[in-house]
Coordinates of C-alpha atoms in Angstrom, one line a residue:
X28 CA -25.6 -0.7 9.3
X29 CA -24.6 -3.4 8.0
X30 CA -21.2 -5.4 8.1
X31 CA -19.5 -9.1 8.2
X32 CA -16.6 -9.4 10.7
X33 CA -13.7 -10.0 9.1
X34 CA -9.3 -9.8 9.3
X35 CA -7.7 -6.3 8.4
X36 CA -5.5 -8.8 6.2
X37 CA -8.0 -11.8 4.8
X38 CA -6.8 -13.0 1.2
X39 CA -8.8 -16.1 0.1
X40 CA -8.1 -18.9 1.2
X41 CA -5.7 -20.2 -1.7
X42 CA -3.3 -16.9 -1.4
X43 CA -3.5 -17.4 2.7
X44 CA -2.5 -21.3 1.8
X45 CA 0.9 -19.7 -0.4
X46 CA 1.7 -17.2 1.6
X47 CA 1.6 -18.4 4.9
X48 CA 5.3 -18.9 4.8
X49 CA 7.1 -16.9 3.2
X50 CA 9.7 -15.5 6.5
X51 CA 11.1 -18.9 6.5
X52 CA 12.7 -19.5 3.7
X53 CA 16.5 -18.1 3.1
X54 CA 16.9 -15.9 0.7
X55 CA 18.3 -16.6 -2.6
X56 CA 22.1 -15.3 -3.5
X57 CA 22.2 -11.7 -5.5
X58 CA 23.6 -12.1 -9.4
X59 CA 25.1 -10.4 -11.6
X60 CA 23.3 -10.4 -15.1
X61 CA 23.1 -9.9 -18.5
X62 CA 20.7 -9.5 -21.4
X63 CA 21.6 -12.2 -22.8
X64 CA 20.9 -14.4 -19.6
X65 CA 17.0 -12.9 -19.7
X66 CA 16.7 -14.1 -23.3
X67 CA 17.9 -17.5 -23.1
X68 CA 16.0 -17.7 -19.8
X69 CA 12.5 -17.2 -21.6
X70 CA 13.8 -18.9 -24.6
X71 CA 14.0 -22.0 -22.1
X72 CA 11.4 -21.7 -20.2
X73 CA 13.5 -20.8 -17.4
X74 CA 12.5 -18.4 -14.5
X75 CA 13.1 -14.9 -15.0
X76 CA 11.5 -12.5 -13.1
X77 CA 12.2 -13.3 -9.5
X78 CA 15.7 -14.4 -10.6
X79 CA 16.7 -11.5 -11.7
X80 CA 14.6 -9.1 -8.8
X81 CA 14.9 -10.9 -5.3
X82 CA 16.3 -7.4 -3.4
X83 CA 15.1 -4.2 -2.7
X84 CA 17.5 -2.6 -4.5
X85 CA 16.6 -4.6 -7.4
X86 CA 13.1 -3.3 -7.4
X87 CA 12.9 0.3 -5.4
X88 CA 12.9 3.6 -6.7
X89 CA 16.3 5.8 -6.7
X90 CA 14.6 8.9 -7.9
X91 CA 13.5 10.5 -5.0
X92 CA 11.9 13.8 -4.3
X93 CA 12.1 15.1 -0.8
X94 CA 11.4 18.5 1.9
X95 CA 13.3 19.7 4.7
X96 CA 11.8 20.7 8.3
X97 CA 12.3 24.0 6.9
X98 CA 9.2 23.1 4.7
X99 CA 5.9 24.3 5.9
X100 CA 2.4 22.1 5.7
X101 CA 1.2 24.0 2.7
X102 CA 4.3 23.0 1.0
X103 CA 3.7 19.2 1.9
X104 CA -0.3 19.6 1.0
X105 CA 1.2 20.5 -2.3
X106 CA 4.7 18.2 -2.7
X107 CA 1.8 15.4 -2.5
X108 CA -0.6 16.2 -5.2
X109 CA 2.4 17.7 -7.5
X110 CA 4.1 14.5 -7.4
X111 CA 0.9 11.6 -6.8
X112 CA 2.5 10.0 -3.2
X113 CA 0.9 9.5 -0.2
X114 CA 4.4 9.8 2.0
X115 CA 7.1 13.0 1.9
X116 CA 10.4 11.5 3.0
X117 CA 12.2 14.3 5.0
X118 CA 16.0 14.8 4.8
X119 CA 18.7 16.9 6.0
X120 CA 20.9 17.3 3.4
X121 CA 25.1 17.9 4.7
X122 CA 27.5 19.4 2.0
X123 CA 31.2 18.4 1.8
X124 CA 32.7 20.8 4.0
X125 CA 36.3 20.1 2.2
X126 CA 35.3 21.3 -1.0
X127 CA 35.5 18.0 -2.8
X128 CA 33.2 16.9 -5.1
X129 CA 30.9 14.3 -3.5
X130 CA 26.9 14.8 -3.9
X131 CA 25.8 15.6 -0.6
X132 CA 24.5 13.4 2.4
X133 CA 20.9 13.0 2.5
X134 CA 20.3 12.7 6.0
X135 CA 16.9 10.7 6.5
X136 CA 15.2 12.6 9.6
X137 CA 11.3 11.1 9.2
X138 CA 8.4 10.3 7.4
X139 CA 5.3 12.6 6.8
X140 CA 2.4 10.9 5.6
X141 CA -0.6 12.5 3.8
X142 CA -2.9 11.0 6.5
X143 CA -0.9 12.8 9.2
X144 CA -1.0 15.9 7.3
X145 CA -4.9 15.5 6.2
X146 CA -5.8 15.1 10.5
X147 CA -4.1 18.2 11.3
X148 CA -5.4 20.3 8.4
X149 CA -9.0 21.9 9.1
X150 CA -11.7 20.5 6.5
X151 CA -12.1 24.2 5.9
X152 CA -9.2 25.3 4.4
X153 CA -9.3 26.3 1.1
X154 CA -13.1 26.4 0.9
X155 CA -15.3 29.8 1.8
X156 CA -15.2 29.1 5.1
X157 CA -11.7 29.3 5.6
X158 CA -10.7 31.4 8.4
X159 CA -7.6 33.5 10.2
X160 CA -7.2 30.0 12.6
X161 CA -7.1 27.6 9.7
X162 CA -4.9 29.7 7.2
X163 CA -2.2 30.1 10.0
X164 CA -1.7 25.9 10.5
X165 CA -0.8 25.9 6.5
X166 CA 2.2 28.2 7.8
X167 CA 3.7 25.7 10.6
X168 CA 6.9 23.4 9.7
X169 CA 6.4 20.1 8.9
X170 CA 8.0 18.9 12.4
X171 CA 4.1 19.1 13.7
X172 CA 4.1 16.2 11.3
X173 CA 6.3 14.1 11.5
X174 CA 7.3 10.7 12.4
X175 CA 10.6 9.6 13.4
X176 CA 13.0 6.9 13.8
X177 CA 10.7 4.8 10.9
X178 CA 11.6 1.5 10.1
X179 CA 13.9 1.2 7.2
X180 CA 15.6 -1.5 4.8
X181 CA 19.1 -1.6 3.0
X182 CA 18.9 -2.4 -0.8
X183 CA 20.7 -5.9 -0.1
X184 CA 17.0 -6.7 1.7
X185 CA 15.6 -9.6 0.1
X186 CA 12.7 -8.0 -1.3
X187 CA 10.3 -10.7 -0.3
X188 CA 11.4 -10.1 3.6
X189 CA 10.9 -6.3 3.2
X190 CA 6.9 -6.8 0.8
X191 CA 6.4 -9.0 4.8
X192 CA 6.9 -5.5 6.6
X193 CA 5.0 -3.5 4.4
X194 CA 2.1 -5.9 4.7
X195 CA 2.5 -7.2 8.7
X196 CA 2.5 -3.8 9.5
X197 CA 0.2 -2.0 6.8
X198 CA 2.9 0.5 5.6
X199 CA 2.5 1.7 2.1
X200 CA 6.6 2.4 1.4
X201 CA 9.7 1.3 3.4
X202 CA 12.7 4.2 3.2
X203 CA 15.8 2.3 1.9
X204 CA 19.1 3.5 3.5
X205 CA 22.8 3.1 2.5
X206 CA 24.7 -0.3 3.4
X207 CA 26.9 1.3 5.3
X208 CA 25.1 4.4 6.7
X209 CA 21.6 4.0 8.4
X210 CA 21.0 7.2 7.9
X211 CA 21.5 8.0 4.2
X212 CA 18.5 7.7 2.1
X213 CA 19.3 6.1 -1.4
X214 CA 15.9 4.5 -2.3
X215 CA 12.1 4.5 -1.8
X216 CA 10.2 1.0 -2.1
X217 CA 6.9 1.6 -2.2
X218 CA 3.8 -0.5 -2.7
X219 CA 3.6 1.2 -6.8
X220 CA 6.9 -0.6 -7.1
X221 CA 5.0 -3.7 -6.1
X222 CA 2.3 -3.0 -8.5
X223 CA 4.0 -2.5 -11.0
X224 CA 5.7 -5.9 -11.1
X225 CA 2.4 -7.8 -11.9
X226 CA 2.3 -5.7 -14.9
X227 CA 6.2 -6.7 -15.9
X228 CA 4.9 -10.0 -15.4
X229 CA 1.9 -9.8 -17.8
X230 CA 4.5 -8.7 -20.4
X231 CA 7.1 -11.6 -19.9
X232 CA 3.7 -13.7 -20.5
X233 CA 3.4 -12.2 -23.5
X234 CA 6.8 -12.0 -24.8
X235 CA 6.6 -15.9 -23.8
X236 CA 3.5 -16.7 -25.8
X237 CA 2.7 -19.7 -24.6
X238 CA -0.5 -21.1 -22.5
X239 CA -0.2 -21.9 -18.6
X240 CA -0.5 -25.2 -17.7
X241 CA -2.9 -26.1 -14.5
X242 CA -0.7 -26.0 -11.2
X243 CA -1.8 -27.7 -8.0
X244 CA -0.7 -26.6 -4.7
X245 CA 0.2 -29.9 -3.7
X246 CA 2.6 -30.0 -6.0
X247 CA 4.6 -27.3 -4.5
X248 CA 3.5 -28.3 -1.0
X249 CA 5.8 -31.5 -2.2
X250 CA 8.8 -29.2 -3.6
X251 CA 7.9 -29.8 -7.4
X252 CA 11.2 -28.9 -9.2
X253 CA 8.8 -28.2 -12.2
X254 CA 7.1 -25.2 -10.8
X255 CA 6.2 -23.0 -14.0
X256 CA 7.8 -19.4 -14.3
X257 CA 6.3 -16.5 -12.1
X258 CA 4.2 -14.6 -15.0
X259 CA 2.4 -18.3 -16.0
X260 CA 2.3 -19.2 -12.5
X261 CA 0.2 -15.8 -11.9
X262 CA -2.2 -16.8 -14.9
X263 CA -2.6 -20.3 -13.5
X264 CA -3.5 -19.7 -10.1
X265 CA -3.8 -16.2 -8.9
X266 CA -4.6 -15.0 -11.9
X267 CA -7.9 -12.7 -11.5
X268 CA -9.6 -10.6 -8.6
X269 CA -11.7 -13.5 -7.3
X270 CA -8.4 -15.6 -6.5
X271 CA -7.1 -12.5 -4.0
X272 CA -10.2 -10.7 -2.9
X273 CA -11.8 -10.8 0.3
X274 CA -15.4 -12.5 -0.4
X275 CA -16.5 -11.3 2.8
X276 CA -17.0 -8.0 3.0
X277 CA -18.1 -5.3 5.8
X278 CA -20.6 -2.9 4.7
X279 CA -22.4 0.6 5.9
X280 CA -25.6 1.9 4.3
X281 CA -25.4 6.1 3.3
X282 CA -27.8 7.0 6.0
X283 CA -25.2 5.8 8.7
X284 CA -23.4 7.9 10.8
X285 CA -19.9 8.5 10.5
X286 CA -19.3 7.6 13.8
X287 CA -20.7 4.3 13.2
X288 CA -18.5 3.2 10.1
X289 CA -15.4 5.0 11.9
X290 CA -16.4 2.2 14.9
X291 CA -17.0 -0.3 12.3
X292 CA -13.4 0.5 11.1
X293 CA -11.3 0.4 14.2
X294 CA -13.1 -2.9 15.9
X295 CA -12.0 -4.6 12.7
X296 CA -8.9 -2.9 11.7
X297 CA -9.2 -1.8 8.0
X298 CA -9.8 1.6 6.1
X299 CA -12.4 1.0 3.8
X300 CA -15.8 0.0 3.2
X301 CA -18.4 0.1 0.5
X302 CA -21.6 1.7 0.8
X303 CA -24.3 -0.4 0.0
X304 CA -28.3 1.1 -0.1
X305 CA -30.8 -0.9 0.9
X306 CA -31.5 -2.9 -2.1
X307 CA -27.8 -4.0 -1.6
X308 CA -26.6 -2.0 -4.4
X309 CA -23.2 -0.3 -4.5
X310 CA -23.7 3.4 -4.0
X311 CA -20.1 4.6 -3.2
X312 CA -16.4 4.0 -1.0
X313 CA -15.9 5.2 2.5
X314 CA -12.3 5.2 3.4
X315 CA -10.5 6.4 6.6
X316 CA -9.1 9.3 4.8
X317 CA -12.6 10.4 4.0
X318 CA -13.0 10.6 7.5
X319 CA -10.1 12.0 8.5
X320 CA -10.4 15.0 5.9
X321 CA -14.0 15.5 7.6
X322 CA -12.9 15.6 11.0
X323 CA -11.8 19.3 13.1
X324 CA -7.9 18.9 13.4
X325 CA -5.7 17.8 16.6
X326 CA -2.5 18.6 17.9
X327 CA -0.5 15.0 17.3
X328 CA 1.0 13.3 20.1
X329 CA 4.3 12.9 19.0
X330 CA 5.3 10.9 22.5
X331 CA 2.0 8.7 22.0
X332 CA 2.3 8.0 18.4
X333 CA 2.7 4.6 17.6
X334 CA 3.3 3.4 13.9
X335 CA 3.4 -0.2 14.5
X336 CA -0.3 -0.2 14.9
X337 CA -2.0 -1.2 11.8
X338 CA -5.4 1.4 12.2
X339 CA -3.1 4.1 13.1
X340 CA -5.3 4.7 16.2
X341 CA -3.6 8.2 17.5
X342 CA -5.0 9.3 14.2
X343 CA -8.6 9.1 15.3
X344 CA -8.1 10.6 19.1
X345 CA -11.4 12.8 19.1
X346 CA -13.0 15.4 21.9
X347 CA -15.9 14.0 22.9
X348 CA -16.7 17.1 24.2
X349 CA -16.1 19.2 21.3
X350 CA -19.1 20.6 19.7
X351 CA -17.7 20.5 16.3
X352 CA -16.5 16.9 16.5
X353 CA -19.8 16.0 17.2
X354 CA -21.4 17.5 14.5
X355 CA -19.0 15.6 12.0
X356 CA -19.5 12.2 13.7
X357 CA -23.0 12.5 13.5
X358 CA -22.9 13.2 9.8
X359 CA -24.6 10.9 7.2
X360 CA -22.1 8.7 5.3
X361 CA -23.7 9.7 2.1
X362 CA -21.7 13.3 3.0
X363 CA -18.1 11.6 3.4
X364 CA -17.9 9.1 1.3
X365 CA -17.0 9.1 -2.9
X366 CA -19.9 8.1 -4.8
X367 CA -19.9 6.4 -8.3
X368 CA -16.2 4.2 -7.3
X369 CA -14.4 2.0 -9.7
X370 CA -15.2 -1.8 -9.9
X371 CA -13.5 -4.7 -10.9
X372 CA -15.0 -8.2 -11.8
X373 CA -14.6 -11.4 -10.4
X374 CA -12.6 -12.1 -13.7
X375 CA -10.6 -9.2 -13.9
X376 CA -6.7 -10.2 -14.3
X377 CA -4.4 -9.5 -11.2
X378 CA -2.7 -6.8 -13.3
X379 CA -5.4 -5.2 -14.4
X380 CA -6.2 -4.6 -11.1
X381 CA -3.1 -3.4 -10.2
X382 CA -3.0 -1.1 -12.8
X383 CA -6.4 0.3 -11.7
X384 CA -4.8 0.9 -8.1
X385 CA -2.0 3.0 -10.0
X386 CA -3.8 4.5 -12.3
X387 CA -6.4 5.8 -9.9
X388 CA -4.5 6.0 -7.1
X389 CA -6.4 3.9 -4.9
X390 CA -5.8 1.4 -2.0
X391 CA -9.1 -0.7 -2.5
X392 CA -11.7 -1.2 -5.4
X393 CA -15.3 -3.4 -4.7
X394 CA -15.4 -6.9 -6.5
X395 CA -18.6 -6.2 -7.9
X396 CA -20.9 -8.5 -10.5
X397 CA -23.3 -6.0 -12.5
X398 CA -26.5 -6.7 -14.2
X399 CA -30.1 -5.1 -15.0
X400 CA -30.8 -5.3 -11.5
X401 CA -27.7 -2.7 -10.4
X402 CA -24.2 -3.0 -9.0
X403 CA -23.6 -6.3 -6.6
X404 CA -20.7 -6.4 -4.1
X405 CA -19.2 -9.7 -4.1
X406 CA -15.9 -9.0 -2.6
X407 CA -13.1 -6.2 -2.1
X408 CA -9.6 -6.4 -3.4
X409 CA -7.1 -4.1 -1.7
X410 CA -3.5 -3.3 -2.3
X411 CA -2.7 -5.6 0.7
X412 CA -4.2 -8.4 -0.9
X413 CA -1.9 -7.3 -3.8
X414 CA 1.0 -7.6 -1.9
X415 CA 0.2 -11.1 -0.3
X416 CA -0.2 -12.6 -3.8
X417 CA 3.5 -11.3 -4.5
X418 CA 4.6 -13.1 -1.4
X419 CA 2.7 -16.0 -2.5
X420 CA 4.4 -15.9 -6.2
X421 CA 7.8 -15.5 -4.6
X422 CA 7.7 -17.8 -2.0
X423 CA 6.5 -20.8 -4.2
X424 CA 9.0 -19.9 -7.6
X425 CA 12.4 -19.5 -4.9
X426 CA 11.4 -22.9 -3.3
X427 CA 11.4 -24.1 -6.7
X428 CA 14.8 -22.5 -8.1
X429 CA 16.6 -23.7 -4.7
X430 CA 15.3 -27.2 -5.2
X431 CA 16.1 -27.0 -9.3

């Protein structure tokens, strides 16, 4: 086995440099707008994406699909491939008792994520060897799931302070909850939502039609009033994978065990890592959720579980004891993991990659360089790394819209 030792969160060294921080600056003041505005804006040059998006509420999703406890696992199994998330918010919903005509109150009770549902799911189900035990788990409520008292934002949040949480504590969404209720659910933010502002960036580029000029760091290390608009800014500086990948990157070879990458992943706290043959040549993706769908299933804690830790580490409590959870650590990785996985270049844009992460649904694509020889690994960009560089971007253009 092979590996490098490296942070869960390790950006290169530029983003690190812009991002490092982003907490302290006050947020700017909320605005009303008009179309208008954006058009003289980009007719002028003027910033326009992170003046008109700074809160969550500018930027999270309203449309939101949710189950009850009354749902059962097979029913969130289901809710998560119908609708493409990883994370089932679950509500009580409270009618107006007085008749009147106000939509009901959407009670936010917990979270259920597809990895907590994926640990206590056996790998058998739905497969041949399916039997009485493993049918009767897709029949229990969702409470066996769950995770309560999450942490939340209001939509007045600046968004930048809220992206901080979701990356600080490796959360992939942040449930948004009324101004004046903690407990009502009006919003999701989610890292997609993220995402998909690199590709509303490309777009203002384009409407813009004009070339980037070369920034320096130092000149908004100084407070340069003249700092360019977000979507050039991206172009000029973090503007393909090799500006935001890790460039050193942990490895396991297909005859490993999968108890050695599942070590590899929790002394270094990150969930996934390319497999690499002998030659050095890609050969798949191992992620902790190709684990976790390999493992027997556990009863969760619910008094242990932590989810402030980063790896999740409840997740992987095992039986050493257990005959069957030996067998599955002592598999070969070439069994678990997803062969023939998507690559990006070096000098693929930012939003292109983003767009592969939505598209595909994934959390982390190789940085790979590919010639006669095979596939070379040269780095691995993950939807973390994403998220950094919209800190990065939004710390540097607000500093410059205070100071202008």
């Amino acid at each position: 086995m092979s590996s490098s030792h490296q942070a869960a969160t390790n950006p290169s060294l530029k983003t690190a440099f812009l991002a490092q921080k982003i907490g302290d600056r006050p947020p700017l003041p909320s605005q009303s707008y008009r179309l208008l505005d954006i058009l003289e804006a980009l007719h002028e040059g003027k910033e326009v994406f992170f003046r008109y998006i700074w809160t969550v509420g500018d930027l999270m999703t309203t449309e939101i699909k949710s189950l009850t406890l009354d749902h059962k696992v097979a029913d969130g199994l289901a809710f998560l491939e119908e609708n493409a998330v990883r994370h089932i918010p679950i509500l009580d919903e409270e009618v107006d008792d007085k008749g009147g005509d106000s939509p009901p109150r959407r009670e936010l009770i917990g979270i259920v994520s597809q990895r907590d549902l994926i640990r206590i799911v056996p790998p058998h189900v739905g497969t041949l060897l399916e039997g009485e035990t493993d049918a009767k788990r897709l029949k229990e409520p969702l409470s066996v799931a769950i995770t309560r008292n999450v942490r939340t934002a209001i939509p007045s949040t600046p968004v930048l302070e809220a992206v901080r949480v979701m990356v600080d504590q490796h959360f992939d969404c942040l449930p948004v909850v009324s101004e004046s209720d903690d407990k009502q659910l009006v919003g999701m933010l989610t890292s997609e939502d993220v995402l998909k502002c690199f590709q509303m960036m490309e777009m203002l580029r384009k409407v813009r039609d004009v070339k980037s000029k070369a920034a320096r760091l130092v000149d908004f290390s100084r407070g340069d009033i003249t700092a360019p608009p977000t979507e050039l800014l991206v172009e000029s500086m973090i503007g393909h994978a090799s500006d935001v990948m890790q460039p050193q990157v942990s490895t396991v070879m297909p005859e490993d065990s999968v108890r050695q990458a599942l070590q590899l992943m929790q002394k270094n706290r990150f969930r996934h890592l390319p497999v690499l043959d002998g030659r050095g040549q890609l050969q798949g993706m191992l992620s902790d959720r190709d684990i976790l769908r390999h493992l027997p299933p556990v009863e969760r804690d619910r008094q242990k579980a932590n989810v402030t830790q980063k790896f999740r580490d409840e997740l992987f409590r095992i039986d050493p004891n257990d005959p069957e959870t030996t067998r599955s650590l002592n598999e070969k990785v070439a069994i678990v993991m997803t062969g023939s996985p998507t690559t990006v270049e070096p000098t693929t844009s930012v939003a292109e990659v983003a767009e592969v992460f939505r598209r595909g649904r994934f959390c982390a694509v190789p940085v790979a360089t590919t010639s006669a020889e095979g596939c070379k690994v040269v780095g691995i960009v993950t939807v973390t790394d994403i998220l950094c560089a919209f800190l990065a971007l939004g710390r540097l253009v607000g500093s410059a819209m205070q100071h202008g």
